[in-house]
Coordinates of C-alpha atoms in Angstrom, one line a residue:
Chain A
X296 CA 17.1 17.0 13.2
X297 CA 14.5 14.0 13.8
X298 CA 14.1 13.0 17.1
X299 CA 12.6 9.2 18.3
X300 CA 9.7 8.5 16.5
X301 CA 7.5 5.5 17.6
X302 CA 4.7 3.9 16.1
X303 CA 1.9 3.4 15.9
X304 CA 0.8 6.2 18.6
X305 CA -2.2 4.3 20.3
X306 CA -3.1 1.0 20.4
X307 CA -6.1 -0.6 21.3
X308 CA -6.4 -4.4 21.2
X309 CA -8.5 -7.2 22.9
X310 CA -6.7 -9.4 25.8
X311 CA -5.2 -12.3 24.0
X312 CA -3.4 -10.8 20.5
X313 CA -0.4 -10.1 20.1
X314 CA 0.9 -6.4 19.3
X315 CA 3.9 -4.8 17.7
X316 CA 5.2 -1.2 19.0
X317 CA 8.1 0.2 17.0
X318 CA 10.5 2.6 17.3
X319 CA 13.4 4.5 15.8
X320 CA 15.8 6.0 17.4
X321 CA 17.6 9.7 16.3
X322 CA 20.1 8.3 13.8
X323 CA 23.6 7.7 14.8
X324 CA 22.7 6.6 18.6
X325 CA 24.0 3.5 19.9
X326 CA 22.2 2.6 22.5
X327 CA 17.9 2.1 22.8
X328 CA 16.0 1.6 25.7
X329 CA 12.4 1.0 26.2
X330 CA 10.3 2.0 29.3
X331 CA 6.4 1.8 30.3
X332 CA 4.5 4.1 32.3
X333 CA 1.4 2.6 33.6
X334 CA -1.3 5.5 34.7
X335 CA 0.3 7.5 37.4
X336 CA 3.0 5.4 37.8
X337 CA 6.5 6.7 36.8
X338 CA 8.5 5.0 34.0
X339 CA 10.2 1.7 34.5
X340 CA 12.7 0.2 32.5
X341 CA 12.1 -3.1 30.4
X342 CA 14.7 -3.3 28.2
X343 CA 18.3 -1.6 27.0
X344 CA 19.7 -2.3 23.9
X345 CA 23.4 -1.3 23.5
X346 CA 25.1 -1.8 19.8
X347 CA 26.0 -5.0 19.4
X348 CA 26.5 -6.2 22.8
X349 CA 23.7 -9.2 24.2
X350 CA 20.6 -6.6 25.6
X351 CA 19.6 -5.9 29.1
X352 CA 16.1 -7.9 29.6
X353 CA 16.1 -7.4 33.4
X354 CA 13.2 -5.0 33.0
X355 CA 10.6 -7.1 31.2
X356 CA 8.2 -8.4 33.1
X357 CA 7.7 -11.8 31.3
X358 CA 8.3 -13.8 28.8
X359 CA 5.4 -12.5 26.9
X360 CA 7.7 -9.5 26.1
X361 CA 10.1 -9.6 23.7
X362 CA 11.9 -6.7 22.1
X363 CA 14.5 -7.3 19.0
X364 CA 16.6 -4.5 17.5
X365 CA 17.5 -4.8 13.9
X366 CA 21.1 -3.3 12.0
X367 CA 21.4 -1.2 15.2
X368 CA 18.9 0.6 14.2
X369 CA 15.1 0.6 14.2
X370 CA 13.4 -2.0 17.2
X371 CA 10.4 -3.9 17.9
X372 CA 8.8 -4.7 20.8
X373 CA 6.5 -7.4 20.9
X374 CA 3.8 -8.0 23.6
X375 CA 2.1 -11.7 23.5
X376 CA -1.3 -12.8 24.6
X377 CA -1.9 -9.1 25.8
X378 CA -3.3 -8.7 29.5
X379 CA -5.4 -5.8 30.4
X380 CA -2.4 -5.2 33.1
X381 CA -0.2 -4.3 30.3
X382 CA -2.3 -1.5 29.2
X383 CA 0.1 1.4 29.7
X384 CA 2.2 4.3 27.4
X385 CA 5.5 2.3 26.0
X386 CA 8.6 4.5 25.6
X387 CA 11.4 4.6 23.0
X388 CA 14.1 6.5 24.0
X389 CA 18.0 6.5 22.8
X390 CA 21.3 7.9 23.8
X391 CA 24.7 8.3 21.4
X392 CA 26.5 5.7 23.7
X393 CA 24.6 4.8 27.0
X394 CA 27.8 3.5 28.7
X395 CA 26.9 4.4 32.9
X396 CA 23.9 7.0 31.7
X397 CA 26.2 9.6 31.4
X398 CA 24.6 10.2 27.9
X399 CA 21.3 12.0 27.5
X400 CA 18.3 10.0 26.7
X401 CA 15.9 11.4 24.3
X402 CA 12.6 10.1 24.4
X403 CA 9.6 9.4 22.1
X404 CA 6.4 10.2 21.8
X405 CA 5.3 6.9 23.1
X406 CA 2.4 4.4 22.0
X407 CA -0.3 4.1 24.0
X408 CA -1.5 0.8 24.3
X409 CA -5.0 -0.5 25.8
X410 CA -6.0 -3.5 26.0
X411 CA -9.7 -4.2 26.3
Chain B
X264 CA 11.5 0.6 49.3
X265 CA 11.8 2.2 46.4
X266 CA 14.7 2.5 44.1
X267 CA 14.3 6.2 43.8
X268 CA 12.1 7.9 46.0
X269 CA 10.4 11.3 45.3
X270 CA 7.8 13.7 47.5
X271 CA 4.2 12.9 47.1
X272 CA 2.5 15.6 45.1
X273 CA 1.0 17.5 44.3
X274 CA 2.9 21.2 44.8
X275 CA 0.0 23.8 44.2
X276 CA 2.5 27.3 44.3
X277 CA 1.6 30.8 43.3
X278 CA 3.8 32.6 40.4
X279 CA 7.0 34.3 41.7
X280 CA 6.9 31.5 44.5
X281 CA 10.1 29.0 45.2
X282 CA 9.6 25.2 45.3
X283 CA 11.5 22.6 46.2
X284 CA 11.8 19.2 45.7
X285 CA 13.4 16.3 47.7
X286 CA 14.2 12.6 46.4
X287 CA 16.2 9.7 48.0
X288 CA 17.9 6.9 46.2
X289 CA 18.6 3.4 47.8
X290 CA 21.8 2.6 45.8
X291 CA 24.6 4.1 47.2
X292 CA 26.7 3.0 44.6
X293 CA 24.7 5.0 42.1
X294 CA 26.8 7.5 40.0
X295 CA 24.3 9.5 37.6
X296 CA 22.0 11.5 38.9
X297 CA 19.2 13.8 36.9
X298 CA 16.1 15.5 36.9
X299 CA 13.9 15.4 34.5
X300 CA 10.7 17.0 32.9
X301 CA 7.5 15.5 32.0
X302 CA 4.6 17.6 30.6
X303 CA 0.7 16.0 30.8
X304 CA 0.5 13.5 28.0
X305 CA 4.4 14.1 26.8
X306 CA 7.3 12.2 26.7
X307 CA 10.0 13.0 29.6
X308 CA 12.9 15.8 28.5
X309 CA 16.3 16.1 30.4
X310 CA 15.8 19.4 33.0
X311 CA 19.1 19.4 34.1
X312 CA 22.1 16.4 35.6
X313 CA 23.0 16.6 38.9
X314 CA 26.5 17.2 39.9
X315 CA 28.6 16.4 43.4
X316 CA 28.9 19.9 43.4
X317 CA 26.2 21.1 42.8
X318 CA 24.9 22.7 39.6
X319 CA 22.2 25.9 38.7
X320 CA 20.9 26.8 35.1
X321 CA 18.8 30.1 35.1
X322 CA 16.2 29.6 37.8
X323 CA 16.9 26.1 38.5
X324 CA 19.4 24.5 41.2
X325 CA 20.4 21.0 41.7
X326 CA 21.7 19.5 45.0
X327 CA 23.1 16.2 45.6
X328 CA 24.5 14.9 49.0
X329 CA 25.7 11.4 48.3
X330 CA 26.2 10.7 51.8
X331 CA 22.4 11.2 52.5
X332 CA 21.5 9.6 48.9
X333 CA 19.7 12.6 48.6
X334 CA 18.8 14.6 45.8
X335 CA 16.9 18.1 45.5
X336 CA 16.2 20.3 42.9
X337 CA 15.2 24.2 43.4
X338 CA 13.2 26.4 41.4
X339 CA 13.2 30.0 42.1
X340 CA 11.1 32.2 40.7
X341 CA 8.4 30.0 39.3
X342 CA 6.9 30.6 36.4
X343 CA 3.0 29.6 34.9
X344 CA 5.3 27.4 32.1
X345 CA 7.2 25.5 35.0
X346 CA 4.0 23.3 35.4
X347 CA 4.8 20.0 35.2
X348 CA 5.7 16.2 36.7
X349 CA 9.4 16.9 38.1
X350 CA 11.3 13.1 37.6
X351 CA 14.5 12.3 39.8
X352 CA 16.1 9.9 37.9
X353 CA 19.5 7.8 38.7
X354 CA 21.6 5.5 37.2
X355 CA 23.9 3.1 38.7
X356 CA 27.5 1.3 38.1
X357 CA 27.0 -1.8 36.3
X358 CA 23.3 -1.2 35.0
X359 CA 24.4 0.4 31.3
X360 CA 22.4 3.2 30.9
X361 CA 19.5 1.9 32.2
X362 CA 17.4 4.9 34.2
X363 CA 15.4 4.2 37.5
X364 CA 13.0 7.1 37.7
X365 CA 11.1 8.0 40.8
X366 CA 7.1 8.3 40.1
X367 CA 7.7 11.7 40.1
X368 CA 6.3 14.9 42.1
X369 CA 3.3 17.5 40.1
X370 CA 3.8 21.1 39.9
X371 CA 1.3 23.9 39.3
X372 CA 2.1 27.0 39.1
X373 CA -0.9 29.2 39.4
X374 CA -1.7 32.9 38.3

């Protein structure tokens, strides 16, 4: 079946707009999570959606992020006044329930995003 | 320190050869515990979880000592495909299903 898709798959923008990543997670799954992985870094967590329970936002790293997630489905992170720090890959991923982690998390493809 | 800490890479190894890898997690309250792949340029993939007693699939072995907050992960028999960022990856009580991931350690297997 379809796995996450994301899009769009790279980004380039200039410091100062305002971008969109989306993402989609395998039908059916609960819980959404998004992650970054800056170059050579390893991923870290930004934000955890989990059906209709208030989301996780200890993981964004301003308030220049923002992530919404729509019918339980399909979700949108949102990056204000980009910063050439938060040129990194952003990462989708989703899980049937997410309680504890127990559950797998499948991930996207990712966007890359660079900001110039 | 470190949420989840991993060896520096990266592991150069000849085919046929055994590798393993170590990692060390600061919660001790931490309950999940995986490894996971990540190919050049790809998205990470669950390898394998990582079970008190300890777990194998085909080549691969997982470790966990929770008294050490120590994880490892085995791989016997190494193959040219095995190339790749290994990821320890744990999960904690009260976090949901958020994932800390360690920066994770390279792999090449050469011919």
């Amino acid at each position: 079946g379809a796995g996450v898709s994301q899009s769009p798959s790279n980004k380039v923008t200039e410091k100062g707009k305002d971008v969109e990543l989306r993402c989609d997670p395998i039908s059916g799954h609960t819980a959404l999570y998004w992650y970054r992985q800056s170059l050579g870094q390893g991923l870290e967590f930004l934000i955890y959606f989990q059906g209709n329970s208030a989301p996780d936002k200890s993981g964004l790293p301003s308030d220049r992020f923002s992530a919404e997630r729509t019918g339980g489905s399909v979700s949108t992170l949102t990056i204000q006044r980009t910063q050439q720090e938060d040129s990194a890959v952003y990462l989708c991923a989703s899980s049937l329930a997410g309680h504890f982690g127990t559950d797998t998390q499948y991930f996207g493809p990712g966007t890359r995003l660079t900001v110039l | 320190r470190k949420e989840v800490e991993q060896d520096p890479g990266p592991f150069n190894v000849p085919e046929g050869a055994t590798v393993a890898f170590n990692c060390t997690y600061s919660n001790s309250a931490s309950q999940s515990f995986f490894w996971y792949r990540q190919d050049c340029r790809k998205e990470p993939k669950l390898l394998m979880s990582v079970y008190s007693s300890g777990n194998e699939d085909g080549r691969f072995t997982a470790q966990l000592n929770r008294a050490s907050q120590y994880i490892s992960l085995l791989i016997r028999d190494s193959k040219l495909s095995d190339s790749a960022t290994y990821l320890c990856v744990v999960n904690g009580p009260n976090q949901g299903g958020k994932l800390i991931f360690g920066q994770g350690t390279e792999l090449s297997v050469k011919p």
